[in-house]
Amino acid sequence: MHLPTREQSGVLIVSVSGRIDHIASEEFTKALDPLLANCVPGQPPLLLDFSGVEYISSAGLRVLMIASRRAKGQRGVFAIAALQPLVQEVFAISRFNLIMPCYVSLDAACKVLGA
Amino acid sequence: MKKVCFWGTRGSLPVSLTARDVREKIISALTAANGKSFKTPAALNEFVATLPFSTTGTFGGNSSCVEIINGGAEHFICDMGSGARPLGQAKIATYGVPNPQTYHIFISHLHWDHLMGFPYFAPMYIPGNRIVIHGCHARLEEAIRLQMRSPCFPVDYSQAGARIEFDLMTPDKAHYIAGINVTPKLQLHAGDSYGYRFESIERTVVYSTDCEHQLDDLVEREACVKFFAGADLVIFDAMYSLAEAVSVKADWGHSSNVVGVELCQAAGARRLALFHHEPAHDDIQLNRLLAETRRLEQITRGDQPALEVISAYDGLTVTL
Ligand SMILES: [Zn+2]
Ligand SMILES: [Zn+2]
């Protein structure tokens, strides 16, 4: 899985796209690994741009939970932004909206995280 | 197999409505009525039918006990939670005494919420009845006897009037029992649990409770999909939200509505029954969970045929 990155207002934005189902989850974990290794104090906050994600399964959500937990353990900043409406619903139904920092848009996230 | 009747649907510990819960239901009904008057009982009934289940009913509080109605002479029951008490009473009311019956009971595992109803299952005290307790745990008989012994219980196991037999089943192998093929499957749960797949010529029912699904284990996922394949009804442990199941309650041995939908969709199952409800959830929360699960099924369905989602409640009968 290729995860293009760019920096905006001091935030490292990672574009995620497509379907993150139980099979793609394994690749998603691998692709996130080097980015998470750098998600530490003194490095830019890591923000996943989810605008290109059409579907995420339980296995994909679990990868996010583990990533978030790892970042927190390293005292790094990790968040998600710009969920498509249906993906947003999946977050709410699974209660992931309660355990993951989610922002409505990249701009909203950068305003909070980039400062 | 013709029908499935749910006698106990609550997880972990039986619960009951409180006075406050009942009061809240009355207040919701009267608020919805908004001063209307009803000229006939039929008009009143019609109005009541428009109210949500969380106002007019309750999911109930008995722990796991599910009956599979085969239409044959022998009875099929999954687990002996506290729901076994009303089930036993219903059987006595239907068949009377003496009128010897055979009960096949399939035990998912030996945790107390799945066994506690056995001492209150009236048919076990009636001579002539035959009770066959099927399961995969080597200590099945020991666990059943343990709870009917002083100082835990006033009546000793030896007082059972019925003939009680134990059948230690082999997982992943179909056992032909009174016209139904029953295949147990090992599940991830403290002390192990087993799901059961019941197949008759025309219908398939899967009883899968107290099972945690590890989402990164693709081999086990495939095994589960095969176990659920083409089922007319999958009774599924949906005790936690997905977020709880993978974080704070990881390794607690239970699953979520989200995983239930995903596995049933992958398996091409026809109907999913949410089961083993969290004791802390009230009727409003369980009703909301059902609505959300239906919505999830709808938005993730793709081109597949629809999966019907229901939430099991004590007293619900489902026609297969
Ligand atoms: Zn249980
Ligand atoms: Zn258990």
XYZ file of C-alpha atoms in Angstrom, chain B residues 2-288:
287
model
C -38.788 -24.810 11.822
C -38.332 -22.141 14.460
C -35.934 -20.757 17.017
C -37.240 -19.539 20.351
C -35.121 -17.303 22.576
C -35.654 -17.920 26.310
C -32.611 -16.043 27.592
C -30.582 -13.494 25.649
C -28.612 -11.562 28.265
C -24.869 -11.961 28.696
C -22.879 -12.624 31.843
C -25.554 -12.071 34.482
C -29.362 -12.052 34.500
C -30.905 -8.613 34.884
C -34.396 -7.268 35.428
C -36.250 -4.084 34.658
C -36.324 -1.749 37.637
C -39.267 0.329 38.847
C -37.562 3.319 37.288
C -37.282 1.572 33.903
C -41.010 0.786 33.930
C -41.849 4.344 34.902
C -39.760 5.673 32.017
C -41.608 3.424 29.585
C -44.955 4.690 30.857
C -43.780 8.273 30.552
C -42.584 7.691 26.954
C -45.908 6.099 26.014
C -47.960 8.893 27.562
C -45.712 11.526 26.006
C -46.201 9.917 22.600
C -49.973 9.740 23.174
C -49.908 13.481 23.769
C -53.419 13.620 25.242
C -55.065 11.435 22.604
C -58.080 9.426 23.668
C -58.863 5.997 22.267
C -62.454 5.044 21.627
C -61.892 1.302 21.261
C -59.326 -1.238 22.478
C -58.453 -1.769 18.805
C -57.622 1.912 18.373
C -55.479 1.765 21.497
C -53.686 -1.335 20.225
C -53.096 0.344 16.906
C -51.469 3.279 18.642
C -49.319 1.037 20.847
C -48.083 -0.767 17.730
C -46.587 2.516 16.497
C -44.404 2.903 19.612
C -40.803 1.639 19.661
C -40.024 -1.759 21.177
C -38.025 -0.045 23.923
C -41.293 1.567 25.083
C -43.738 -1.309 24.621
C -41.442 -4.234 25.366
C -38.142 -5.258 26.842
C -35.222 -7.344 25.692
C -35.443 -9.220 28.947
C -32.930 -10.333 31.441
C -32.502 -14.094 31.456
C -29.085 -15.441 30.578
C -28.386 -17.602 27.513
C -30.931 -20.254 26.604
C -32.160 -20.854 23.059
C -34.498 -23.518 21.780
C -34.417 -24.874 18.247
C -37.823 -26.227 17.331
C -37.438 -29.149 14.994
C -41.002 -30.348 14.905
C -39.801 -33.831 15.836
C -40.257 -35.772 19.064
C -36.984 -34.647 20.618
C -36.162 -31.160 21.898
C -33.047 -29.126 21.050
C -31.729 -26.478 23.416
C -28.561 -24.373 23.416
C -27.223 -23.553 26.874
C -28.844 -23.644 30.291
C -28.698 -20.011 31.387
C -31.506 -18.679 33.578
C -33.809 -18.748 30.526
C -33.992 -22.525 31.094
C -36.460 -21.922 33.926
C -39.311 -20.471 31.790
C -38.426 -22.950 29.032
C -38.825 -25.872 31.448
C -42.138 -24.491 32.712
C -43.409 -24.100 29.158
C -42.525 -27.709 28.386
C -44.322 -28.987 31.475
C -47.348 -26.857 30.531
C -47.350 -28.227 26.982
C -46.628 -31.895 27.608
C -47.876 -32.416 31.149
C -46.639 -35.055 33.570
C -46.052 -37.907 33.087
C -45.325 -37.666 29.407
C -41.661 -38.570 28.968
C -39.666 -36.315 26.665
C -36.100 -36.283 25.369
C -34.125 -33.047 25.669
C -30.846 -32.531 23.830
C -28.928 -29.710 25.477
C -25.832 -28.241 23.835
C -23.513 -26.404 26.195
C -21.297 -23.682 24.714
C -19.047 -23.580 27.770
C -19.004 -23.968 31.506
C -19.296 -20.350 32.657
C -22.054 -19.956 35.155
C -24.310 -17.718 33.057
C -24.663 -20.668 30.636
C -25.339 -23.335 33.283
C -27.193 -21.602 36.136
C -30.681 -22.440 34.848
C -30.196 -26.197 34.906
C -31.239 -26.701 38.564
C -34.446 -24.773 37.696
C -35.186 -26.708 34.520
C -38.228 -28.550 35.813
C -38.109 -31.516 33.367
C -34.917 -32.699 35.072
C -36.877 -33.589 38.216
C -39.449 -35.690 36.406
C -38.870 -39.433 36.160
C -39.157 -40.767 32.649
C -37.600 -37.745 30.966
C -34.296 -38.230 29.231
C -31.808 -35.359 29.157
C -28.713 -35.625 27.002
C -26.153 -32.916 27.732
C -23.861 -32.470 24.764
C -20.644 -30.509 24.870
C -16.951 -30.514 24.146
C -15.499 -29.733 27.571
C -13.941 -32.701 29.352
C -15.235 -31.283 32.668
C -18.824 -30.804 31.459
C -20.406 -33.300 33.876
C -18.279 -32.092 36.763
C -19.376 -28.471 36.189
C -23.069 -29.410 35.996
C -22.822 -31.423 39.205
C -20.754 -28.776 40.972
C -23.541 -26.171 41.055
C -26.022 -28.661 42.542
C -24.147 -29.473 45.667
C -24.165 -28.142 49.218
C -23.501 -25.361 50.161
C -24.218 -23.847 46.686
C -27.686 -25.334 46.173
C -30.306 -26.994 48.387
C -31.112 -29.860 46.024
C -28.362 -32.313 45.253
C -27.738 -33.443 41.701
C -28.622 -36.992 42.759
C -32.250 -35.838 43.258
C -32.754 -35.493 39.505
C -35.642 -37.710 38.457
C -34.791 -37.665 34.779
C -32.186 -39.892 33.215
C -29.254 -37.593 32.517
C -26.616 -38.602 29.990
C -23.509 -36.780 28.889
C -22.205 -36.769 25.343
C -18.692 -35.509 24.809
C -18.611 -34.230 21.232
C -15.670 -33.877 18.855
C -15.164 -30.375 17.389
C -15.310 -29.957 13.601
C -17.153 -33.237 13.220
C -20.835 -33.546 12.303
C -22.829 -35.538 14.854
C -26.186 -36.873 13.664
C -28.684 -36.336 16.482
C -32.416 -36.978 16.072
C -32.518 -35.812 12.454
C -30.128 -32.901 12.771
C -26.426 -32.733 11.964
C -24.658 -30.841 14.742
C -21.074 -29.636 14.278
C -19.235 -27.982 17.176
C -16.459 -25.453 16.632
C -13.844 -24.262 19.106
C -14.073 -20.516 19.873
C -11.741 -18.056 21.564
C -12.964 -17.497 25.141
C -11.523 -17.986 28.621
C -11.563 -21.741 29.239
C -12.691 -22.293 25.608
C -16.199 -22.106 24.240
C -17.851 -23.954 21.370
C -20.244 -22.784 18.720
C -22.734 -25.224 17.196
C -23.898 -25.463 13.613
C -27.254 -27.234 13.282
C -28.192 -28.512 9.841
C -31.393 -30.185 8.779
C -32.282 -30.956 5.176
C -33.849 -27.561 4.608
C -32.389 -25.199 7.227
C -29.159 -24.220 9.000
C -28.832 -22.443 12.349
C -25.545 -21.406 13.956
C -25.297 -20.705 17.688
C -22.081 -18.800 18.334
C -21.829 -17.051 21.661
C -19.028 -16.109 24.015
C -16.540 -15.869 21.202
C -13.873 -13.272 20.624
C -12.721 -12.708 17.040
C -9.134 -11.651 16.581
C -9.283 -9.398 13.597
C -5.745 -9.988 12.369
C -6.180 -13.781 12.336
C -7.195 -14.425 8.732
C -7.061 -18.226 9.070
C -9.561 -18.179 11.927
C -11.682 -15.673 10.004
C -11.942 -18.116 7.101
C -12.858 -20.911 9.515
C -15.644 -18.748 10.964
C -16.955 -17.792 7.547
C -17.112 -21.491 6.667
C -18.863 -22.252 9.956
C -21.520 -19.582 9.232
C -21.744 -20.357 5.491
C -25.227 -20.017 4.052
C -26.884 -20.143 7.483
C -30.545 -19.170 7.723
C -29.849 -17.743 11.174
C -26.630 -16.903 12.996
C -27.001 -16.230 16.731
C -24.018 -14.043 17.515
C -22.302 -12.640 20.615
C -22.621 -8.878 20.076
C -22.001 -7.849 23.660
C -19.543 -4.999 23.051
C -19.038 -2.195 20.580
C -16.146 -2.840 18.204
C -14.125 -0.093 19.873
C -14.498 -1.758 23.282
C -13.826 -5.234 21.883
C -10.464 -4.229 20.415
C -9.338 -1.844 23.145
C -10.391 -1.786 26.803
C -12.223 -5.117 26.585
C -9.760 -6.947 24.340
C -9.232 -10.518 25.610
C -12.514 -10.440 27.526
C -13.842 -13.099 25.165
C -16.701 -11.334 23.415
C -17.499 -9.788 20.075
C -19.404 -6.911 18.477
C -22.284 -6.176 16.127
C -19.803 -4.906 13.513
C -17.907 -8.186 13.340
C -21.199 -10.085 13.302
C -22.319 -8.200 10.204
C -18.968 -8.669 8.455
C -18.772 -12.408 9.093
C -22.399 -12.996 8.122
C -21.954 -10.986 4.928
C -18.801 -12.924 4.021
C -20.604 -16.186 4.807
C -23.719 -15.325 2.799
C -25.899 -15.885 5.868
C -29.536 -14.882 5.620
C -30.219 -13.525 9.093
C -28.159 -12.328 12.035
C -29.476 -12.272 15.598
C -27.575 -10.038 18.028
C -27.249 -11.975 21.268
C -25.593 -12.110 24.733
C -26.579 -8.517 25.468
C -24.448 -6.459 27.820
C -26.211 -6.362 31.237
C -25.459 -2.630 31.554
C -27.447 -1.815 28.381
C -31.063 -0.778 28.770
C -33.794 -1.274 26.182
C -33.188 2.113 24.574
C -29.496 1.347 24.095
C -30.197 -2.128 22.712
C -32.819 -0.717 20.345
C -30.343 1.866 19.120
